[in-house]
Coordinates of C-alpha atoms in Angstrom, one line a residue:
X817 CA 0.0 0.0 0.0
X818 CA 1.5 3.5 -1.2
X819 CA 0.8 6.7 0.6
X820 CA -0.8 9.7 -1.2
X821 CA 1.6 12.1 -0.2
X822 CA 4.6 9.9 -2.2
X823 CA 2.0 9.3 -5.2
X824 CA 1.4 12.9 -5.3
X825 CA 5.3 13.6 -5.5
X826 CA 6.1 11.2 -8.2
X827 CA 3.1 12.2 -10.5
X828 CA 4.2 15.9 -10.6
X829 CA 7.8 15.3 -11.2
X830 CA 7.0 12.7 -14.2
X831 CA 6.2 15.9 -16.6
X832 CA 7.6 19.2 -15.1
X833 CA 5.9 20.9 -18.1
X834 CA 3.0 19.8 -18.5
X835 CA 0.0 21.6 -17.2
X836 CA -2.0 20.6 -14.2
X837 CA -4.7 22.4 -13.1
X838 CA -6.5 25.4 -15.0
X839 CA -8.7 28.1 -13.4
X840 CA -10.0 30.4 -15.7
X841 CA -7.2 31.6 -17.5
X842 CA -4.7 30.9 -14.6
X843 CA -2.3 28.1 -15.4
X844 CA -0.1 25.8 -12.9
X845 CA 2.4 23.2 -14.6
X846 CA 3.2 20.3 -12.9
X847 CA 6.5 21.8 -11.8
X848 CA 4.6 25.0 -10.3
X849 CA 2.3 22.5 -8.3
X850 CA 5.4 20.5 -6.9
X851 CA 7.0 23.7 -5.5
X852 CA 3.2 24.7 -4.4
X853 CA 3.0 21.9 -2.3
X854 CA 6.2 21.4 -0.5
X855 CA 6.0 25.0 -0.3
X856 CA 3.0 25.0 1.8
X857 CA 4.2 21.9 4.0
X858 CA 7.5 24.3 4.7
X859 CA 5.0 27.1 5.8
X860 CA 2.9 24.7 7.6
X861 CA 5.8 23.6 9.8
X862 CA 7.0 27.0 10.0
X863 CA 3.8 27.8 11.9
X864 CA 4.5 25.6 14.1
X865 CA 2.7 22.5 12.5
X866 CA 3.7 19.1 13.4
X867 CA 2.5 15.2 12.1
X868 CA -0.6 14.7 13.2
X869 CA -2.1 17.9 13.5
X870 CA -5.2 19.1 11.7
X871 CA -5.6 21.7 8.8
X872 CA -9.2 23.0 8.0
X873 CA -9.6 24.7 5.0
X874 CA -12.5 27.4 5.0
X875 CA -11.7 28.8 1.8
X876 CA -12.8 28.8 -1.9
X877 CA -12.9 25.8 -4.6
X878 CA -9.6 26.5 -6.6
X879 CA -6.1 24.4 -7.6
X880 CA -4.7 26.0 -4.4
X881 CA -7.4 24.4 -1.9
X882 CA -6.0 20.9 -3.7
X883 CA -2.6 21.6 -3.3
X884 CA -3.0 22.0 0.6
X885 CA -4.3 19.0 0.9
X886 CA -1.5 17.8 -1.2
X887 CA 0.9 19.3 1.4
X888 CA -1.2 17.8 4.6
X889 CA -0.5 14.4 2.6
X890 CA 3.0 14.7 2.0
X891 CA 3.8 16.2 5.8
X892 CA 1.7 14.2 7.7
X893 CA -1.1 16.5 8.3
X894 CA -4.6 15.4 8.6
X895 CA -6.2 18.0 6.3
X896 CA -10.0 18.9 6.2
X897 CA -12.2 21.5 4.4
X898 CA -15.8 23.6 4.9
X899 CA -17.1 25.4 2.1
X900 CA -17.1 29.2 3.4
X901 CA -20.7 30.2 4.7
X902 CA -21.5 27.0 4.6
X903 CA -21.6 26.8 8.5
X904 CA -23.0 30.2 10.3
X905 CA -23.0 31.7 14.1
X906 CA -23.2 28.5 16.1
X907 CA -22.9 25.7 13.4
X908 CA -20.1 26.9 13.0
X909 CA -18.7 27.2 16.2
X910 CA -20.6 23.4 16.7
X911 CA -18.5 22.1 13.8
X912 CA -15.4 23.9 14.8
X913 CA -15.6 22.3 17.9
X914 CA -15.5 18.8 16.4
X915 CA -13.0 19.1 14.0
X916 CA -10.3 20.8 17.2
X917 CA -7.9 22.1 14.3
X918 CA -4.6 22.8 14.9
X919 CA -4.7 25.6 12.0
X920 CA -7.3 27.2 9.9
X921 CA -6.9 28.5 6.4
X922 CA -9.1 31.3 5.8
X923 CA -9.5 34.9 4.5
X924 CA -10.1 37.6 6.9
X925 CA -13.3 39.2 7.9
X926 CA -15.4 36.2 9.0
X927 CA -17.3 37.8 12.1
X928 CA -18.2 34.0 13.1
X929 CA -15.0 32.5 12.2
X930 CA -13.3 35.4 14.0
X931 CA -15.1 35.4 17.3
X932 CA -14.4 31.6 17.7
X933 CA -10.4 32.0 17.1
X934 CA -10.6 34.9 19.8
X935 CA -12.2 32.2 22.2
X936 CA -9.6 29.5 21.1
X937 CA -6.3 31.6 20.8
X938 CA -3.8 28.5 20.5
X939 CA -5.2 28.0 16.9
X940 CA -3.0 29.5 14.4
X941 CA -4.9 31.3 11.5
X942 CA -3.4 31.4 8.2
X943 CA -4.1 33.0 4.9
X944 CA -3.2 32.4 1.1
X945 CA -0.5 35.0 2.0
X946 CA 1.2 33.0 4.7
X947 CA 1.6 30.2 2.6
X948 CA 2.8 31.5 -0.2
X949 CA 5.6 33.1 2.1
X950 CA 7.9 31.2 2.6
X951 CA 11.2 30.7 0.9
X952 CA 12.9 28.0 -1.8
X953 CA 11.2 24.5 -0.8
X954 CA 12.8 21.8 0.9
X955 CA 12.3 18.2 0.2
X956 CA 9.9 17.0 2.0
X957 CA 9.4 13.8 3.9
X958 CA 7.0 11.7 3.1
X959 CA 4.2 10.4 5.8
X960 CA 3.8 6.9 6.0
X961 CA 0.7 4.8 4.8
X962 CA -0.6 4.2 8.4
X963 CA -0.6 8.2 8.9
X964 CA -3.8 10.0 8.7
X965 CA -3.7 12.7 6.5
X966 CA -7.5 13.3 5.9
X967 CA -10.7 14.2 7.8
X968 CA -13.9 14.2 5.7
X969 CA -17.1 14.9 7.0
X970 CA -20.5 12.9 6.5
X971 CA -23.3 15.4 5.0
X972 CA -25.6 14.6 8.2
X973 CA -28.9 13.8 5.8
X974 CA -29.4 10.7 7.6
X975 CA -27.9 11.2 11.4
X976 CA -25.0 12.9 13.0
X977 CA -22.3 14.4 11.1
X978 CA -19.2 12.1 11.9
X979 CA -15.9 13.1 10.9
X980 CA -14.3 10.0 9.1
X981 CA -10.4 9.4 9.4
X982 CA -8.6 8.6 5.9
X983 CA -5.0 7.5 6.0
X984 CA -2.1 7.9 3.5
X985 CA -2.5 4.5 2.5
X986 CA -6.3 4.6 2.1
X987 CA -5.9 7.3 -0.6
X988 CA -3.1 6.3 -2.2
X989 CA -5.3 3.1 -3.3
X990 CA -8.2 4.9 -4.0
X991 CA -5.9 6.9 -6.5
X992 CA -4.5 4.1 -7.7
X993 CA -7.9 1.9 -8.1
X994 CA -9.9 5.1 -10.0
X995 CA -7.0 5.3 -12.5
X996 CA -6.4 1.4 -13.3
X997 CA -10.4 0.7 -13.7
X998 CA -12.0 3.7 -15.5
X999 CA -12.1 4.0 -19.4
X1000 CA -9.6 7.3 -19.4
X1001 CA -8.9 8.8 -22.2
X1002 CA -4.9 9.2 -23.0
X1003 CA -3.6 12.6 -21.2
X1004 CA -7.3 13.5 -20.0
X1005 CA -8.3 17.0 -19.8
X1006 CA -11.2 16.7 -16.8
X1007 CA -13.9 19.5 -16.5
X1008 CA -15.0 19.2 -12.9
X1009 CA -17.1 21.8 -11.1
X1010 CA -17.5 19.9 -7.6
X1011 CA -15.0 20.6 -4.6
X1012 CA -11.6 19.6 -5.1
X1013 CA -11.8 18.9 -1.4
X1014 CA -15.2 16.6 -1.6
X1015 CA -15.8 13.0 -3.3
X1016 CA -14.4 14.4 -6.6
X1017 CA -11.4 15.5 -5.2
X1018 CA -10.6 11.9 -5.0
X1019 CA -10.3 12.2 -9.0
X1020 CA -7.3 14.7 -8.8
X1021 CA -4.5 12.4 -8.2
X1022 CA -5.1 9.7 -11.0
X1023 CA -5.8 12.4 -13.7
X1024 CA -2.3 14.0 -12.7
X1025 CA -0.9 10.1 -12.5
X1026 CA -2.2 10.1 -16.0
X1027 CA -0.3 13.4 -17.4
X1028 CA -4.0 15.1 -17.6
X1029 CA -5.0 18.9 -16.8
X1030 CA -7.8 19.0 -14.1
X1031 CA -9.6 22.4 -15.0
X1032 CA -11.6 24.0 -12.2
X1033 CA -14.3 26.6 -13.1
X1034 CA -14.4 30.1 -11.4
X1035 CA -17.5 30.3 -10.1
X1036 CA -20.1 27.4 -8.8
X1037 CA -22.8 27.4 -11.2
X1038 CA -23.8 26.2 -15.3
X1039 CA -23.5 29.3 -16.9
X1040 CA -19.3 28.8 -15.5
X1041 CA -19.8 25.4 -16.0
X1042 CA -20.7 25.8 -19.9
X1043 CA -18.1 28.7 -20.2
X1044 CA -15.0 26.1 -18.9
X1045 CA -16.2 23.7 -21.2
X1046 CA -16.3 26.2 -24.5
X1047 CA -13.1 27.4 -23.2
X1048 CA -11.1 24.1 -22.4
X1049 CA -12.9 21.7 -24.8
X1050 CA -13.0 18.4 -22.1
X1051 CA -12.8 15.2 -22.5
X1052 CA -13.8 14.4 -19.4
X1053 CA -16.9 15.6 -17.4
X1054 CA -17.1 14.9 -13.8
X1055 CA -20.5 16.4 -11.9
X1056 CA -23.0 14.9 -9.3
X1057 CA -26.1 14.9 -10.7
X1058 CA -27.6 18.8 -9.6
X1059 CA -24.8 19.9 -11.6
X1060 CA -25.4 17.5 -14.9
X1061 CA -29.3 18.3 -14.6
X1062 CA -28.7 21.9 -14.6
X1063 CA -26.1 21.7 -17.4
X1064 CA -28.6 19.0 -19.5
X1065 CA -31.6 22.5 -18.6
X1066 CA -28.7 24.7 -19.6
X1067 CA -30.7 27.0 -22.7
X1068 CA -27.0 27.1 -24.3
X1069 CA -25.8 23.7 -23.5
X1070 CA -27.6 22.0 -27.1
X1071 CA -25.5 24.6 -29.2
X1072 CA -22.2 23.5 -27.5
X1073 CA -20.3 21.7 -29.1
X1074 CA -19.7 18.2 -27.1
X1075 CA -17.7 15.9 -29.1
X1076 CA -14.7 16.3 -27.2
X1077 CA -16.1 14.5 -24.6
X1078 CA -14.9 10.8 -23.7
X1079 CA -16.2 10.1 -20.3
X1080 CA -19.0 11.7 -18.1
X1081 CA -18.2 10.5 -14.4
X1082 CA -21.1 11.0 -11.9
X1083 CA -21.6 10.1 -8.5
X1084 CA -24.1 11.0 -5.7
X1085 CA -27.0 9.3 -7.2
X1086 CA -28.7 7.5 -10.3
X1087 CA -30.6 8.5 -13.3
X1088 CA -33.9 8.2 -14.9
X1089 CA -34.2 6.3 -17.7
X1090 CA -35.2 10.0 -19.3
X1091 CA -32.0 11.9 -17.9
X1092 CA -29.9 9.0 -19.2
X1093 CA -31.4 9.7 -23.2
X1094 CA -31.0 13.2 -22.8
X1095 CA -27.4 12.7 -21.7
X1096 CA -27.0 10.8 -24.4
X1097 CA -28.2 12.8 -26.4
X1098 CA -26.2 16.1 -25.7
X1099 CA -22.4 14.4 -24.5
X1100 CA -22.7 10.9 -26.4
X1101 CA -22.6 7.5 -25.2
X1102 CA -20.2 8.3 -22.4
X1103 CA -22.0 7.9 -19.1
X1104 CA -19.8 6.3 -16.4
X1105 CA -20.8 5.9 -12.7
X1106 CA -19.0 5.9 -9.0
X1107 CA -20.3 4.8 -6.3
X1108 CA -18.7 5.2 -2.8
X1109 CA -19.6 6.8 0.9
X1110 CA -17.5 9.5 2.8
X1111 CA -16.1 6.1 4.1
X1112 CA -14.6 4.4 1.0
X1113 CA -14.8 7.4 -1.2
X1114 CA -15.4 6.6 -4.6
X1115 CA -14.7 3.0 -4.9
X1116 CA -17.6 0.7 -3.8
X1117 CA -18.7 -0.3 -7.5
X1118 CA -19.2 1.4 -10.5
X1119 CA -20.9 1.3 -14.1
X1120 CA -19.0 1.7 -17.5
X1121 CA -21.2 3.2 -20.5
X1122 CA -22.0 0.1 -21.8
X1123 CA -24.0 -0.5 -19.5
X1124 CA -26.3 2.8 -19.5
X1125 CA -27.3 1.1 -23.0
X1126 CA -28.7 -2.0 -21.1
X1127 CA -32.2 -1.3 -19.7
X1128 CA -30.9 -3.7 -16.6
X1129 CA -27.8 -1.9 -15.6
X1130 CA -28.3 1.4 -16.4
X1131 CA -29.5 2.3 -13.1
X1132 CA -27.6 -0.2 -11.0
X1133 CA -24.7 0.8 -8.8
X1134 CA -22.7 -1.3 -11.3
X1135 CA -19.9 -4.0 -10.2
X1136 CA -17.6 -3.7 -7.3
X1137 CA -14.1 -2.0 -7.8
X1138 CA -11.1 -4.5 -8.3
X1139 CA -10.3 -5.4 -4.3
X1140 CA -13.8 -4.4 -3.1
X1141 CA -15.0 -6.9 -1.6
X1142 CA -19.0 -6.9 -0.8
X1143 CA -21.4 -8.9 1.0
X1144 CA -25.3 -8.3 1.1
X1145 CA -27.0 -9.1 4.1
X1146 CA -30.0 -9.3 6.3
X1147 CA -31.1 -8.3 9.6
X1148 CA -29.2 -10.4 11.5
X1149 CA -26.1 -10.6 9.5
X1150 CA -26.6 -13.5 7.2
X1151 CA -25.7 -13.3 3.4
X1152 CA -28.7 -13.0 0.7
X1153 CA -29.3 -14.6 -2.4
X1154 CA -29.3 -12.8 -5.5
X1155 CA -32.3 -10.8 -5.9
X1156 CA -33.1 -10.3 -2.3
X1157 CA -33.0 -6.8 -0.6
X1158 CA -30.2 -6.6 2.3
X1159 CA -27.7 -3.6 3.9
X1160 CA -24.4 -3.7 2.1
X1161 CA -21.2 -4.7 3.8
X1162 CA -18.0 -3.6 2.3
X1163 CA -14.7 -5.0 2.9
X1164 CA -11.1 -3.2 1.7
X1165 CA -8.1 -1.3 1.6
X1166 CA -9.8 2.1 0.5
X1167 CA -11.9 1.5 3.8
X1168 CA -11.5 4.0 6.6
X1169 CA -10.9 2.3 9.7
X1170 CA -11.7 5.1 12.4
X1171 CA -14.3 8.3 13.1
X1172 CA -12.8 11.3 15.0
X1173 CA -16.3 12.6 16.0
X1174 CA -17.6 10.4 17.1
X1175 CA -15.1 8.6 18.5
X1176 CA -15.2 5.0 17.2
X1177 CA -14.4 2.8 14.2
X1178 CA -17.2 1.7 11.0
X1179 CA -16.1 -1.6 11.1
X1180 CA -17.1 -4.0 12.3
X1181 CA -14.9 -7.7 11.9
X1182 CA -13.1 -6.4 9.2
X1183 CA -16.7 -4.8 7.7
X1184 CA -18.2 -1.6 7.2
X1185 CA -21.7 -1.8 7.7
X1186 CA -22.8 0.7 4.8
X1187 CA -26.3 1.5 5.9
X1188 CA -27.8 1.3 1.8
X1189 CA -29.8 -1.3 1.4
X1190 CA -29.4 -3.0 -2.0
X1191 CA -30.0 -6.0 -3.8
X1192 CA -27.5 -8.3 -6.0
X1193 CA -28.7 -9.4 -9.6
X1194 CA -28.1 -12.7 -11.3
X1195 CA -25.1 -10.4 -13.3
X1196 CA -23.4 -9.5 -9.9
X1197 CA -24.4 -5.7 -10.5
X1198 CA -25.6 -4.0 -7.3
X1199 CA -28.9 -1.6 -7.3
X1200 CA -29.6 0.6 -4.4
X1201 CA -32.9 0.2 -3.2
X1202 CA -33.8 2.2 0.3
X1203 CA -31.4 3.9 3.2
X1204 CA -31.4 1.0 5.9
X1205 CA -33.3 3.6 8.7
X1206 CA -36.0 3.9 6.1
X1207 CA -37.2 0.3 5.6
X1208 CA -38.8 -2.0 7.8
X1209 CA -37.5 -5.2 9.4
X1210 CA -40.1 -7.9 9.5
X1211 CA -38.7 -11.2 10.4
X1212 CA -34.7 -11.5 8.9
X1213 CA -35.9 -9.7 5.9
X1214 CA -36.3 -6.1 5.1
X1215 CA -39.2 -4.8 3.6
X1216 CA -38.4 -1.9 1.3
X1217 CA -40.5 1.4 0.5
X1218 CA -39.3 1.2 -2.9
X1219 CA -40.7 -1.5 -3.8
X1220 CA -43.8 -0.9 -2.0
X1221 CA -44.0 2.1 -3.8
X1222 CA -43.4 0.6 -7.1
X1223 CA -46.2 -1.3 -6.2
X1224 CA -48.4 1.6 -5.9
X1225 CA -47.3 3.2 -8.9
X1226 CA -48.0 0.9 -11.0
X1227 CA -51.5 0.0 -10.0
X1228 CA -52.9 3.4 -9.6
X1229 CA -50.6 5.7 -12.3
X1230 CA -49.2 8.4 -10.2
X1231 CA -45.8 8.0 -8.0
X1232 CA -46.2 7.1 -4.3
X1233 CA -43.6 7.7 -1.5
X1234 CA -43.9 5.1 1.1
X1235 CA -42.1 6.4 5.1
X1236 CA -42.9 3.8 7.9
X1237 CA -45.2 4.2 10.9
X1238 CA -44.2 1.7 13.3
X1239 CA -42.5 -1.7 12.9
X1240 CA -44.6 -3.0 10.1
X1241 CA -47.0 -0.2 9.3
X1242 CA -46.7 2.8 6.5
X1243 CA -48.5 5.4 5.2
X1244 CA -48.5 6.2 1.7
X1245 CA -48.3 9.7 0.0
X1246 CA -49.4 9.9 -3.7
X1247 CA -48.6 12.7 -5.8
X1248 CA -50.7 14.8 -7.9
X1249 CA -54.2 14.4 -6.7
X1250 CA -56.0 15.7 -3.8
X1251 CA -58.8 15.6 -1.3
X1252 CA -61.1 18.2 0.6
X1253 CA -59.6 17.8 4.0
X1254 CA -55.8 18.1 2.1
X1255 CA -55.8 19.8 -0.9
X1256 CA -55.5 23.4 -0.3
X1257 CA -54.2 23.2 3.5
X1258 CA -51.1 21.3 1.9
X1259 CA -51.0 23.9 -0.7
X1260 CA -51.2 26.8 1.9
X1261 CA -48.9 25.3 3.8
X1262 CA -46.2 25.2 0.8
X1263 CA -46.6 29.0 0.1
X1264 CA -47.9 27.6 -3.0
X1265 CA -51.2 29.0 -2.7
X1266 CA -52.4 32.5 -0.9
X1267 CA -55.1 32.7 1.7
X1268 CA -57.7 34.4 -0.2
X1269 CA -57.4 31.4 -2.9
X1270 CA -58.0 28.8 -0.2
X1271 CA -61.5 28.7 0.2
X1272 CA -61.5 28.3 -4.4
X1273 CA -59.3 25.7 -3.8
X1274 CA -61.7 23.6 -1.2
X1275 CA -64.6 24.1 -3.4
X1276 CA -62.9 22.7 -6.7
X1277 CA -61.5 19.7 -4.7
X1278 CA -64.7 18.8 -3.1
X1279 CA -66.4 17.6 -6.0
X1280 CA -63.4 15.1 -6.6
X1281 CA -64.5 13.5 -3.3
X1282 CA -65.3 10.0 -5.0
X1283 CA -62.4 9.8 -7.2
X1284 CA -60.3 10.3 -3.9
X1285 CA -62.0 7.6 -2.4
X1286 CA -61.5 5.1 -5.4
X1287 CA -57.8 6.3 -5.3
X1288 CA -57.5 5.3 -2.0
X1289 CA -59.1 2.0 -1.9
X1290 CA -56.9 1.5 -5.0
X1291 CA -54.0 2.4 -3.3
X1292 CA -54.7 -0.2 -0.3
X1293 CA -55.4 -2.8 -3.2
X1294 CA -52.1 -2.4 -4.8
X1295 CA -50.2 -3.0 -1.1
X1296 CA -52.5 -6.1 0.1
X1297 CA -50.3 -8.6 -0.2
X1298 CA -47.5 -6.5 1.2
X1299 CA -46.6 -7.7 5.2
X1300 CA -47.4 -4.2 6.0
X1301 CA -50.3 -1.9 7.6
X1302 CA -51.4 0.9 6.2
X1303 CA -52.0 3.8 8.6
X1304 CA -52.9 6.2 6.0
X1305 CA -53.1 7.3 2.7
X1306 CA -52.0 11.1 1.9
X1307 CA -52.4 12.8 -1.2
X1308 CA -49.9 15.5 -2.0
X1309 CA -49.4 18.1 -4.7
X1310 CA -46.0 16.9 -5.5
X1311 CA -43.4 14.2 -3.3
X1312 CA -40.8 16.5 -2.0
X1313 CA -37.2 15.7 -3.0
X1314 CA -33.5 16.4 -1.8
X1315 CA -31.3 18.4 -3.9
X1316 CA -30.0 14.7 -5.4
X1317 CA -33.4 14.7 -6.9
X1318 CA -34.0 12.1 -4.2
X1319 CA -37.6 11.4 -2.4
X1320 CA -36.7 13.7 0.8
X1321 CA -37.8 11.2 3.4
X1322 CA -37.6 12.7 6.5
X1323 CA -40.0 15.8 5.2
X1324 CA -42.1 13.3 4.0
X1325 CA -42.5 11.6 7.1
X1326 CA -43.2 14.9 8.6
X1327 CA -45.8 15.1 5.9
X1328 CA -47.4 12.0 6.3
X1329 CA -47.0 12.3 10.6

């Protein structure tokens, strides 16, 4: 197993000239990002930085917020990142708090970030200036494998934010694994407008292993998005799926010109059916997909573009990566058959081992326990069915609101969300139709309608009173055989959804409550 910090080294000295990153019309060779980076980890120990210690990043997506990281992996360091005003007032603080850095990286003038530093003056506060400070670099020495050189953060969607621990070595094979198993093009040229110090930073490293240029855009957004791309001309896209819907909605994106592209890398979440045509038809046949957690970033299983052409795979999670290994299992631990919805467990070397916050490990005999609940197909491609707190356990065997709402869909022709009740009971939220005691209170509710139209609104939907009632009797019909109870049936203007595009369960539930 090969640390990051040495992989880093060798990939930037292999072609001094050759250019690394772009950021608008900024440039850095590979030489310029070598000195960069053992430039910073000079400054960092000239600050007073030592192995071990923690560098949080609260700064904006560029090369530079990269090439820290880079330095924190070649020193030692465990380096982190927040998005700036991401976190305000006492999330902040909250966060801060966790995370006990040893040194942030920020700009100036952060009321919040400013009155917590006064309140924790042994924290050293740099800026782009101090790094950039110091004098000719030296050579640096390399942190071994074992060290743990990053701390990522889980989003907090589905509990507690935990801050995962990453080592050297951890990295280093994710690097490694990304660039042996995805169809790169020769010297690629990647277009990505997600964090370099997210998931997709991950994809850094094996472009530079690969002498590539990893182009940043300026600004967050489609309009920069499309601009990079007409400047640059990719031939590889990487995006989680907001940013690929909003480019694919894009009013300029059909006149661009797309044929440069080879590969379009997304992770986060699957397609329609719909999205994937459209994709196709704007970029080509090029779709590839990643699947990972905070805790095996990027390398749990993945789909090449062959298979978003095959109505079976092209929503599936894909195979696992080469030295992933994968078990799916039930309730109490024991494996399932092909075709039979369990949590996954994920066994490897690109698995981190330990949580800062809080304290503890993910593993479990050798296992992470990944909390998706998927099933295995007769083709050995995985396909993500529910989040494991959102599905009921009946028996050894989960019972899953997808399918139940699948189910549901099909029988009465609108889409259904499903949230459990109780330990085998669910109600059942249908979208696009109405009743009198719902209709316009929902609406109201949403902003979606004013006051003065809410009395309208109750007239219109009480003479719809019998089609609710045959909706709902058809709903129940459609879940009869199901080993569940159904509590209730809720009609709703629209199923509210999570910036992934992903039924928003918890508001749901709220919903449905």
């Amino acid at each position: 197993m090969t640390a990051i910090g040495g992989l880093v080294l060798d990939a930037l000295r292999a072609r001094p000239d050759h250019v690394a990153f772009r950021h608008g019309s900024a440039e850095v060779t590979y030489r310029e990002a070598e000195r960069l980076v053992l430039g910073v980890a000079d400054a960092l120990a000239g600050a007073g930085l030592r192995p071990g210690d923690t560098v949080l990043q609260i700064r904006p997506n560029d090369p530079l917020q990269w090439l820290v990281n880079a330095a924190c992996y070649v020193a030692g360091h465990r380096s982190a990142a927040l998005s700036p005003g991401a976190l305000r007032g006492a999330a902040l603080a909250e966060r801060l708090d966790l995370v006990a850095p040893d040194a942030v990286l920020a700009e100036p003038g952060d009321p919040d970030l400013d009155a917590w530093s006064r309140a924790h003056p042994g924290v050293r506060v740099l800026t782009d200036r101090d790094l950039m400070a110091a004098g000719e670099p030296g050579t640096a020495v390399r942190a071994p494998a074992s060290a743990v050189v990053r701390l990522a953060f889980t989003s907090g969607t589905t509990g507690p934010v935990k801050g995962v621990e990453l080592s050297g070595g951890a990295l280093g094979t994710v690097a490694t694994v990304l660039r042996d198993t995805l169809p790169w093009p020769e010297r690629p040229r990647v277009l990505c407008p997600e964090s370099v110090s997210g998931g997709f930073g991950n994809m850094v490293l094996p472009t530079l292993m690969l002498g590539g240029t990893f182009v940043v855009p300026e600004r967050p957004g489609p309009d920069a998005l499309l601009e990079a791309a007409v400047r640059h001309r990719p031939t590889v896209l990487m995006a989680m799926p907001p940013a690929l819907r909003a480019l694919l909605a894009h009013p300029g994106a059909a006149g661009h010109d797309w044929s440069s592209l080879a590969l379009v890398v997304y992770s986060g979440a699957s397609f329609t059916d719909e999205e994937i045509d459209r994709a196709h038809a704007l970029f080509g046949e090029v779709l590839c997909g990643v699947f990972g957690q905070v805790e095996v970033p990027k390398t749990i299983a993945w789909t090449c573009p062959a298979d978003h052409l095959d109505p079976r795979f092209r929503s599936s999670l894909g195979v696992p990566f080469p030295g992933t290994e994968i078990r799916v299992c039930g309730p109490g631990g024991r494996d399932l058959p092909a075709g039979q919805a369990g949590e996954l467990w994920v066994r490897g070397p690109t698995t981190a081992c330990a949580y800062a916050f809080p304290a503890g490990t993910p593993v479990e005999n050798g296992w992470l326990r990944t909390g998706d609940v998927c099933r295995r197909d007769a083709h050995g491609r995985l396909h993500h069915v529910n989040r494991v707190q959102d599905v009921l356990r009946i028996g050894d065997i989960y019972v899953c609101p997808n399918d139940l709402e699948a189910a549901v869909s099909r029988h009465v022709g609108h889409l259904a969300a499903v949230v459990p009740t109780g330990p085998a009971s669910v109600a059942v939220l249908v979208e696009g139709v109405a009743s009198p005691d719902t209709a316009s209170r929902d609406a109201v509710s949403r902003g979606t309608v004013s006051r003065e139209r809410e009395t309208a609104s109750r007239d219109t939907v009480s003479r719809d009173t019998g089609s609710w009632d045959t909706m709902e009797k058809a709903v129940r019909d459609a879940l009869r055989d199901a080993p569940v109870v159904i509590d209730a049936v809720v009609p709703v203007e629209r199923l509210l959804r999570d910036v992934m595009g992903r039924l928003d369960r918890a508001r749901l539930a709220e919903v449905a409550g």
